[in-house]
Amino acid sequence: MTWVDELRAREDACRRAPSAHNTQPWVIRYGTDAVDVHWDPQRALPDSDPTRRDLFLSLGAFVEACLIVAADAGLPVRAEIAVDEPARRVARLVPAEALYATPFPAAAVERRRCARGAYEPGPLDPAVVAEVAAGADLRALASRPLAVQLEAADRHMFATPAVAAELRQWMRLSPRHPRYAVDGLTDKAMELSRAEASGLAAVLSPVVYPVARRLGAPAMLAAASRSLLRYDGSVLVLVGRPESPAALVEHGRALLRVWLGLSERGFAVHPLSQIIDCDATAARLAALLEPAPGEWPLAVFRAGRPLREPVRSARIPAAAA
Ligand SMILES: Cc1cc2nc3c(=O)[nH]c(=O)nc-3n(C[C@H](O)[C@H](O)[C@H](O)COP(=O)(O)O)c2cc1C
């Protein structure tokens, strides 16, 4: 078996990488002595993610997952990050002199999961934040003062028809959805009760949404997430320079390392990208962080110890990809 075959045999483990809306935008092409990572434009989010920040962060997380899985299997592999727009390729995995240096086993990629329910109160220890940052610019903020920004960002998200439609496209609010076990965001992953899931499905349905939107549904839905940050917890923000798609891919690799570092210490994350997708709340967040010129918040997430064990999210099996 070549190293490419060995890595291919572990594709399902690599596919545990996180992606926005769980679209799993990666396309893997196996060569004789290289593995190319491309993206599928059908799995991008042109309305929710028009700058493609989350697309390239997710692809970076996938590349990092591949490197960790390869190292764990004893395969010396490195990644050449080079974004080729016409070919829709972000990276090429090639043989390396030595194993990829990572503190994480492949099992850590498998163990990590987002948790969207309640967390134990109490801020994260700054020493933990510094450890998991591992050189990345990771800032910790108190959760409570950000509750108003989250509500404003949610209102903006639910009030923007194209963004709401994209959310509807990727939500799997009933186990009867044909893609429930494959991709997207399930009711269970979002920790919604049966009644909440049915209510959300009804409000976002193409027939009801235009009317519900005019009658104030976005404010009502946003109010429902108000309590998410009204506890004494921590919100972490990855700050960096989004100067190019390749830079975002590298930030995505760092983001997965941070999430794995937290996960291996018993902490989960709940990303709140809507805060940086809404210009007004992104600007308020940036004002709090005072990043250096050219730097910007790239990922925002609540982090803490979840009170309930989060569910394992769906993935497209390698055999079906
Ligand atoms: C770049 C990026 C942005 C994300 N943004 C959000 C978000 O705004 N809200 C959210 O609930 N989850 C967000 N997620 C988490 C994904 O929905 C999650 O990774 C995916 O559903 C798979 O679930 P898992 O991470 O538990 O395996 C984001 C993930 C990535 C990589």
PDB file of C-alpha atoms in Angstrom, residues 41-264:
ATOM      1  CA  PRO A  41     -18.959  25.341  -5.016  1.00  0.00           C
ATOM      2  CA  GLN A  42     -22.343  23.679  -4.387  1.00  0.00           C
ATOM      3  CA  ARG A  43     -21.229  23.378  -0.769  1.00  0.00           C
ATOM      4  CA  ALA A  44     -20.180  27.008  -0.353  1.00  0.00           C
ATOM      5  CA  LEU A  45     -22.549  29.505   1.270  1.00  0.00           C
ATOM      6  CA  PRO A  46     -22.610  32.452  -1.152  1.00  0.00           C
ATOM      7  CA  ASP A  47     -25.250  34.388   0.783  1.00  0.00           C
ATOM      8  CA  SER A  48     -24.233  33.686   4.376  1.00  0.00           C
ATOM      9  CA  ASP A  49     -20.511  33.693   3.627  1.00  0.00           C
ATOM     10  CA  PRO A  50     -20.067  36.091   0.678  1.00  0.00           C
ATOM     11  CA  THR A  51     -16.402  36.781   1.483  1.00  0.00           C
ATOM     12  CA  ARG A  52     -15.771  32.981   1.678  1.00  0.00           C
ATOM     13  CA  ARG A  53     -14.104  33.436   5.063  1.00  0.00           C
ATOM     14  CA  ASP A  54     -15.850  30.392   6.531  1.00  0.00           C
ATOM     15  CA  LEU A  55     -15.316  28.365   3.350  1.00  0.00           C
ATOM     16  CA  PHE A  56     -11.535  28.749   3.514  1.00  0.00           C
ATOM     17  CA  LEU A  57     -11.441  28.371   7.317  1.00  0.00           C
ATOM     18  CA  SER A  58     -13.346  25.079   6.954  1.00  0.00           C
ATOM     19  CA  LEU A  59     -11.007  23.874   4.196  1.00  0.00           C
ATOM     20  CA  GLY A  60      -8.036  24.759   6.418  1.00  0.00           C
ATOM     21  CA  ALA A  61      -9.562  22.744   9.253  1.00  0.00           C
ATOM     22  CA  PHE A  62      -9.900  19.811   6.849  1.00  0.00           C
ATOM     23  CA  VAL A  63      -6.241  20.067   5.756  1.00  0.00           C
ATOM     24  CA  GLU A  64      -5.155  20.129   9.413  1.00  0.00           C
ATOM     25  CA  ALA A  65      -7.321  17.087  10.149  1.00  0.00           C
ATOM     26  CA  CYS A  66      -5.678  15.211   7.239  1.00  0.00           C
ATOM     27  CA  LEU A  67      -2.195  16.042   8.554  1.00  0.00           C
ATOM     28  CA  ILE A  68      -3.082  14.865  12.073  1.00  0.00           C
ATOM     29  CA  VAL A  69      -4.621  11.643  10.769  1.00  0.00           C
ATOM     30  CA  ALA A  70      -1.574  11.022   8.541  1.00  0.00           C
ATOM     31  CA  ALA A  71       0.890  11.638  11.393  1.00  0.00           C
ATOM     32  CA  ASP A  72      -1.056   9.290  13.651  1.00  0.00           C
ATOM     33  CA  ALA A  73      -0.797   6.587  10.989  1.00  0.00           C
ATOM     34  CA  GLY A  74       2.980   7.101  10.793  1.00  0.00           C
ATOM     35  CA  LEU A  75       2.774   8.716   7.346  1.00  0.00           C
ATOM     36  CA  PRO A  76       5.200  11.628   6.821  1.00  0.00           C
ATOM     37  CA  VAL A  77       3.015  14.114   4.956  1.00  0.00           C
ATOM     38  CA  ARG A  78       3.020  17.906   4.694  1.00  0.00           C
ATOM     39  CA  ALA A  79       0.623  20.390   3.141  1.00  0.00           C
ATOM     40  CA  GLU A  80       1.452  22.877   0.418  1.00  0.00           C
ATOM     41  CA  ILE A  81      -1.169  25.586   0.741  1.00  0.00           C
ATOM     42  CA  ALA A  82      -1.712  27.272  -2.618  1.00  0.00           C
ATOM     43  CA  VAL A  83      -5.157  28.410  -3.648  1.00  0.00           C
ATOM     44  CA  ASP A  84      -5.878  27.858  -7.320  1.00  0.00           C
ATOM     45  CA  GLU A  85      -9.203  29.580  -8.021  1.00  0.00           C
ATOM     46  CA  PRO A  86      -9.916  28.159 -11.504  1.00  0.00           C
ATOM     47  CA  ALA A  87      -9.168  24.605 -10.308  1.00  0.00           C
ATOM     48  CA  ARG A  88     -10.895  25.300  -6.965  1.00  0.00           C
ATOM     49  CA  ARG A  89      -7.937  23.747  -5.168  1.00  0.00           C
ATOM     50  CA  VAL A  90      -6.628  24.910  -1.782  1.00  0.00           C
ATOM     51  CA  ALA A  91      -3.853  22.499  -0.942  1.00  0.00           C
ATOM     52  CA  ARG A  92      -1.767  19.572  -2.022  1.00  0.00           C
ATOM     53  CA  LEU A  93      -0.639  16.942   0.479  1.00  0.00           C
ATOM     54  CA  VAL A  94       2.801  15.636  -0.430  1.00  0.00           C
ATOM     55  CA  PRO A  95       5.426  13.324   1.116  1.00  0.00           C
ATOM     56  CA  ALA A  96       7.558  14.942   3.836  1.00  0.00           C
ATOM     57  CA  GLU A  97      10.918  14.218   5.474  1.00  0.00           C
ATOM     58  CA  ALA A  98       9.356  13.751   8.887  1.00  0.00           C
ATOM     59  CA  LEU A  99       5.990  13.143  10.520  1.00  0.00           C
ATOM     60  CA  TYR A 100       3.836  16.253  10.934  1.00  0.00           C
ATOM     61  CA  ALA A 101       4.515  17.617  14.433  1.00  0.00           C
ATOM     62  CA  THR A 102       1.228  17.768  16.311  1.00  0.00           C
ATOM     63  CA  PRO A 103       0.238  17.120  19.910  1.00  0.00           C
ATOM     64  CA  PHE A 104      -3.038  15.569  18.735  1.00  0.00           C
ATOM     65  CA  PRO A 105      -3.785  11.935  17.903  1.00  0.00           C
ATOM     66  CA  ALA A 106      -6.334  11.099  15.195  1.00  0.00           C
ATOM     67  CA  ALA A 107      -8.716  10.146  18.019  1.00  0.00           C
ATOM     68  CA  ALA A 108      -8.814  13.831  19.076  1.00  0.00           C
ATOM     69  CA  VAL A 109     -10.239  14.759  15.663  1.00  0.00           C
ATOM     70  CA  GLU A 110     -12.889  12.084  16.201  1.00  0.00           C
ATOM     71  CA  ARG A 111     -13.667  13.204  19.798  1.00  0.00           C
ATOM     72  CA  ARG A 112     -14.094  16.929  19.037  1.00  0.00           C
ATOM     73  CA  ARG A 113     -17.611  18.246  18.600  1.00  0.00           C
ATOM     74  CA  CYS A 114     -19.501  21.519  18.898  1.00  0.00           C
ATOM     75  CA  ALA A 115     -21.913  21.909  21.807  1.00  0.00           C
ATOM     76  CA  ARG A 116     -24.771  24.400  21.504  1.00  0.00           C
ATOM     77  CA  GLY A 117     -26.523  23.872  24.844  1.00  0.00           C
ATOM     78  CA  ALA A 118     -25.773  25.319  28.295  1.00  0.00           C
ATOM     79  CA  TYR A 119     -22.244  25.407  29.669  1.00  0.00           C
ATOM     80  CA  GLU A 120     -20.994  25.342  33.255  1.00  0.00           C
ATOM     81  CA  PRO A 121     -20.696  28.921  34.509  1.00  0.00           C
ATOM     82  CA  GLY A 122     -17.271  30.449  35.027  1.00  0.00           C
ATOM     83  CA  PRO A 123     -14.737  32.023  32.685  1.00  0.00           C
ATOM     84  CA  LEU A 124     -12.002  29.985  31.050  1.00  0.00           C
ATOM     85  CA  ASP A 125      -8.679  30.057  32.852  1.00  0.00           C
ATOM     86  CA  PRO A 126      -6.395  32.501  30.949  1.00  0.00           C
ATOM     87  CA  ALA A 127      -3.611  29.881  31.175  1.00  0.00           C
ATOM     88  CA  VAL A 128      -5.810  27.430  29.235  1.00  0.00           C
ATOM     89  CA  VAL A 129      -6.572  30.107  26.627  1.00  0.00           C
ATOM     90  CA  ALA A 130      -2.843  30.800  26.206  1.00  0.00           C
ATOM     91  CA  GLU A 131      -2.023  27.079  25.954  1.00  0.00           C
ATOM     92  CA  VAL A 132      -4.660  26.248  23.347  1.00  0.00           C
ATOM     93  CA  ALA A 133      -3.841  29.383  21.334  1.00  0.00           C
ATOM     94  CA  ALA A 134      -0.427  27.842  20.639  1.00  0.00           C
ATOM     95  CA  GLY A 135       0.823  31.024  19.018  1.00  0.00           C
ATOM     96  CA  ALA A 136      -2.460  32.089  17.371  1.00  0.00           C
ATOM     97  CA  ASP A 137      -3.970  35.463  18.294  1.00  0.00           C
ATOM     98  CA  LEU A 138      -6.802  34.187  20.481  1.00  0.00           C
ATOM     99  CA  ARG A 139      -8.648  36.690  22.659  1.00  0.00           C
ATOM    100  CA  ALA A 140     -11.001  35.900  25.532  1.00  0.00           C
ATOM    101  CA  LEU A 141     -14.001  38.116  26.280  1.00  0.00           C
ATOM    102  CA  ALA A 142     -16.706  37.858  28.919  1.00  0.00           C
ATOM    103  CA  SER A 143     -19.840  36.344  27.409  1.00  0.00           C
ATOM    104  CA  ARG A 144     -22.514  38.477  29.102  1.00  0.00           C
ATOM    105  CA  PRO A 145     -21.721  41.877  27.481  1.00  0.00           C
ATOM    106  CA  LEU A 146     -21.832  40.209  24.042  1.00  0.00           C
ATOM    107  CA  ALA A 147     -25.428  39.001  24.472  1.00  0.00           C
ATOM    108  CA  VAL A 148     -26.793  42.174  22.901  1.00  0.00           C
ATOM    109  CA  GLN A 149     -24.472  41.816  19.884  1.00  0.00           C
ATOM    110  CA  LEU A 150     -25.546  38.202  19.414  1.00  0.00           C
ATOM    111  CA  GLU A 151     -29.196  39.179  19.501  1.00  0.00           C
ATOM    112  CA  ALA A 152     -28.626  41.973  16.945  1.00  0.00           C
ATOM    113  CA  ALA A 153     -26.620  39.616  14.710  1.00  0.00           C
ATOM    114  CA  ASP A 154     -29.306  36.899  14.919  1.00  0.00           C
ATOM    115  CA  ARG A 155     -31.997  39.442  14.069  1.00  0.00           C
ATOM    116  CA  HIS A 156     -29.967  40.511  11.034  1.00  0.00           C
ATOM    117  CA  MET A 157     -29.429  36.874   9.996  1.00  0.00           C
ATOM    118  CA  PHE A 158     -33.100  35.880  10.255  1.00  0.00           C
ATOM    119  CA  ALA A 159     -34.245  39.110   8.573  1.00  0.00           C
ATOM    120  CA  THR A 160     -32.036  38.627   5.500  1.00  0.00           C
ATOM    121  CA  PRO A 161     -34.094  36.432   3.143  1.00  0.00           C
ATOM    122  CA  ALA A 162     -31.157  34.885   1.230  1.00  0.00           C
ATOM    123  CA  VAL A 163     -29.314  34.024   4.459  1.00  0.00           C
ATOM    124  CA  ALA A 164     -32.450  32.532   6.014  1.00  0.00           C
ATOM    125  CA  ALA A 165     -32.992  30.491   2.824  1.00  0.00           C
ATOM    126  CA  GLU A 166     -29.456  29.113   3.002  1.00  0.00           C
ATOM    127  CA  LEU A 167     -29.951  28.204   6.638  1.00  0.00           C
ATOM    128  CA  ARG A 168     -33.183  26.420   5.690  1.00  0.00           C
ATOM    129  CA  GLN A 169     -31.333  24.559   2.922  1.00  0.00           C
ATOM    130  CA  TRP A 170     -28.763  23.153   5.371  1.00  0.00           C
ATOM    131  CA  MET A 171     -30.997  22.537   8.376  1.00  0.00           C
ATOM    132  CA  ARG A 172     -32.266  19.014   8.989  1.00  0.00           C
ATOM    133  CA  LEU A 173     -35.018  19.697  11.497  1.00  0.00           C
ATOM    134  CA  SER A 174     -36.606  16.279  11.461  1.00  0.00           C
ATOM    135  CA  PRO A 175     -35.042  12.806  11.511  1.00  0.00           C
ATOM    136  CA  ARG A 176     -37.191  12.140   8.426  1.00  0.00           C
ATOM    137  CA  HIS A 177     -35.068  14.556   6.369  1.00  0.00           C
ATOM    138  CA  PRO A 178     -33.376  12.455   3.651  1.00  0.00           C
ATOM    139  CA  ARG A 179     -29.950  13.935   4.435  1.00  0.00           C
ATOM    140  CA  TYR A 180     -30.310  13.803   8.238  1.00  0.00           C
ATOM    141  CA  ALA A 181     -27.362  11.432   8.751  1.00  0.00           C
ATOM    142  CA  VAL A 182     -25.215  12.894   5.973  1.00  0.00           C
ATOM    143  CA  ASP A 183     -24.634  16.653   6.263  1.00  0.00           C
ATOM    144  CA  GLY A 184     -26.118  19.924   7.497  1.00  0.00           C
ATOM    145  CA  LEU A 185     -27.347  20.964  10.915  1.00  0.00           C
ATOM    146  CA  THR A 186     -29.715  18.620  12.692  1.00  0.00           C
ATOM    147  CA  ASP A 187     -32.260  19.540  15.363  1.00  0.00           C
ATOM    148  CA  LYS A 188     -30.224  17.465  17.810  1.00  0.00           C
ATOM    149  CA  ALA A 189     -26.921  19.172  16.943  1.00  0.00           C
ATOM    150  CA  MET A 190     -28.648  22.528  17.474  1.00  0.00           C
ATOM    151  CA  GLU A 191     -30.091  21.171  20.762  1.00  0.00           C
ATOM    152  CA  LEU A 192     -33.646  22.077  19.767  1.00  0.00           C
ATOM    153  CA  SER A 193     -36.669  20.407  21.321  1.00  0.00           C
ATOM    154  CA  ARG A 194     -39.175  18.780  18.966  1.00  0.00           C
ATOM    155  CA  ALA A 195     -41.488  21.806  19.392  1.00  0.00           C
ATOM    156  CA  GLU A 196     -38.658  24.309  18.767  1.00  0.00           C
ATOM    157  CA  ALA A 197     -37.534  22.409  15.661  1.00  0.00           C
ATOM    158  CA  SER A 198     -41.083  22.293  14.253  1.00  0.00           C
ATOM    159  CA  GLY A 199     -41.583  26.003  15.024  1.00  0.00           C
ATOM    160  CA  LEU A 200     -38.326  26.957  13.293  1.00  0.00           C
ATOM    161  CA  ALA A 201     -39.142  24.782  10.275  1.00  0.00           C
ATOM    162  CA  ALA A 202     -42.551  26.452  10.008  1.00  0.00           C
ATOM    163  CA  VAL A 203     -41.242  30.027  10.338  1.00  0.00           C
ATOM    164  CA  LEU A 204     -38.458  29.480   7.773  1.00  0.00           C
ATOM    165  CA  SER A 205     -40.660  27.625   5.272  1.00  0.00           C
ATOM    166  CA  PRO A 206     -40.827  29.437   1.911  1.00  0.00           C
ATOM    167  CA  VAL A 207     -44.567  30.091   2.259  1.00  0.00           C
ATOM    168  CA  VAL A 208     -44.611  31.384   5.830  1.00  0.00           C
ATOM    169  CA  TYR A 209     -41.253  33.216   5.976  1.00  0.00           C
ATOM    170  CA  PRO A 210     -42.131  36.357   3.939  1.00  0.00           C
ATOM    171  CA  VAL A 211     -45.168  37.015   6.142  1.00  0.00           C
ATOM    172  CA  ALA A 212     -43.482  35.979   9.387  1.00  0.00           C
ATOM    173  CA  ARG A 213     -40.561  38.256   8.546  1.00  0.00           C
ATOM    174  CA  ARG A 214     -42.878  41.253   8.218  1.00  0.00           C
ATOM    175  CA  LEU A 215     -44.660  40.334  11.454  1.00  0.00           C
ATOM    176  CA  GLY A 216     -41.409  40.380  13.461  1.00  0.00           C
ATOM    177  CA  ALA A 217     -40.287  36.737  13.418  1.00  0.00           C
ATOM    178  CA  PRO A 218     -36.571  37.689  13.147  1.00  0.00           C
ATOM    179  CA  ALA A 219     -36.759  39.589  16.459  1.00  0.00           C
ATOM    180  CA  MET A 220     -38.649  36.711  18.059  1.00  0.00           C
ATOM    181  CA  LEU A 221     -36.118  34.105  16.872  1.00  0.00           C
ATOM    182  CA  ALA A 222     -33.208  36.312  17.946  1.00  0.00           C
ATOM    183  CA  ALA A 223     -34.729  36.750  21.394  1.00  0.00           C
ATOM    184  CA  ALA A 224     -34.765  32.962  21.783  1.00  0.00           C
ATOM    185  CA  SER A 225     -30.957  32.868  21.669  1.00  0.00           C
ATOM    186  CA  ARG A 226     -30.587  35.759  24.125  1.00  0.00           C
ATOM    187  CA  SER A 227     -29.896  33.505  27.086  1.00  0.00           C
ATOM    188  CA  LEU A 228     -26.984  31.796  25.278  1.00  0.00           C
ATOM    189  CA  LEU A 229     -24.496  34.406  26.425  1.00  0.00           C
ATOM    190  CA  ARG A 230     -26.273  35.567  29.599  1.00  0.00           C
ATOM    191  CA  TYR A 231     -24.058  33.586  31.937  1.00  0.00           C
ATOM    192  CA  ASP A 232     -20.581  34.194  33.309  1.00  0.00           C
ATOM    193  CA  GLY A 233     -18.717  32.390  30.592  1.00  0.00           C
ATOM    194  CA  SER A 234     -16.119  33.065  27.924  1.00  0.00           C
ATOM    195  CA  VAL A 235     -16.273  33.913  24.269  1.00  0.00           C
ATOM    196  CA  LEU A 236     -13.045  33.370  22.372  1.00  0.00           C
ATOM    197  CA  VAL A 237     -12.140  35.239  19.218  1.00  0.00           C
ATOM    198  CA  LEU A 238      -9.495  34.188  16.716  1.00  0.00           C
ATOM    199  CA  VAL A 239      -8.016  37.357  15.279  1.00  0.00           C
ATOM    200  CA  GLY A 240      -5.927  37.485  12.139  1.00  0.00           C
ATOM    201  CA  ARG A 241      -5.245  38.965   8.760  1.00  0.00           C
ATOM    202  CA  PRO A 242      -7.756  37.733   6.164  1.00  0.00           C
ATOM    203  CA  GLU A 243      -5.442  38.998   3.416  1.00  0.00           C
ATOM    204  CA  SER A 244      -5.923  36.096   0.993  1.00  0.00           C
ATOM    205  CA  PRO A 245      -7.740  32.760   0.653  1.00  0.00           C
ATOM    206  CA  ALA A 246      -4.444  30.999   1.463  1.00  0.00           C
ATOM    207  CA  ALA A 247      -4.092  33.059   4.655  1.00  0.00           C
ATOM    208  CA  LEU A 248      -7.625  32.028   5.650  1.00  0.00           C
ATOM    209  CA  VAL A 249      -6.785  28.367   5.012  1.00  0.00           C
ATOM    210  CA  GLU A 250      -3.843  28.743   7.420  1.00  0.00           C
ATOM    211  CA  HIS A 251      -6.138  30.418   9.971  1.00  0.00           C
ATOM    212  CA  GLY A 252      -8.546  27.485   9.546  1.00  0.00           C
ATOM    213  CA  ARG A 253      -5.727  25.106  10.448  1.00  0.00           C
ATOM    214  CA  ALA A 254      -5.010  27.188  13.557  1.00  0.00           C
ATOM    215  CA  LEU A 255      -8.736  27.249  14.392  1.00  0.00           C
ATOM    216  CA  LEU A 256      -8.925  23.442  14.378  1.00  0.00           C
ATOM    217  CA  ARG A 257      -5.826  23.264  16.595  1.00  0.00           C
ATOM    218  CA  VAL A 258      -7.502  25.631  19.081  1.00  0.00           C
ATOM    219  CA  TRP A 259     -10.746  23.626  19.050  1.00  0.00           C
ATOM    220  CA  LEU A 260      -8.844  20.353  19.493  1.00  0.00           C
ATOM    221  CA  GLY A 261      -6.784  21.850  22.322  1.00  0.00           C
ATOM    222  CA  LEU A 262      -9.994  22.837  24.097  1.00  0.00           C
ATOM    223  CA  SER A 263     -11.702  19.537  23.349  1.00  0.00           C
ATOM    224  CA  GLU A 264      -8.802  17.497  24.713  1.00  0.00           C
TER     225      GLU A 264
END
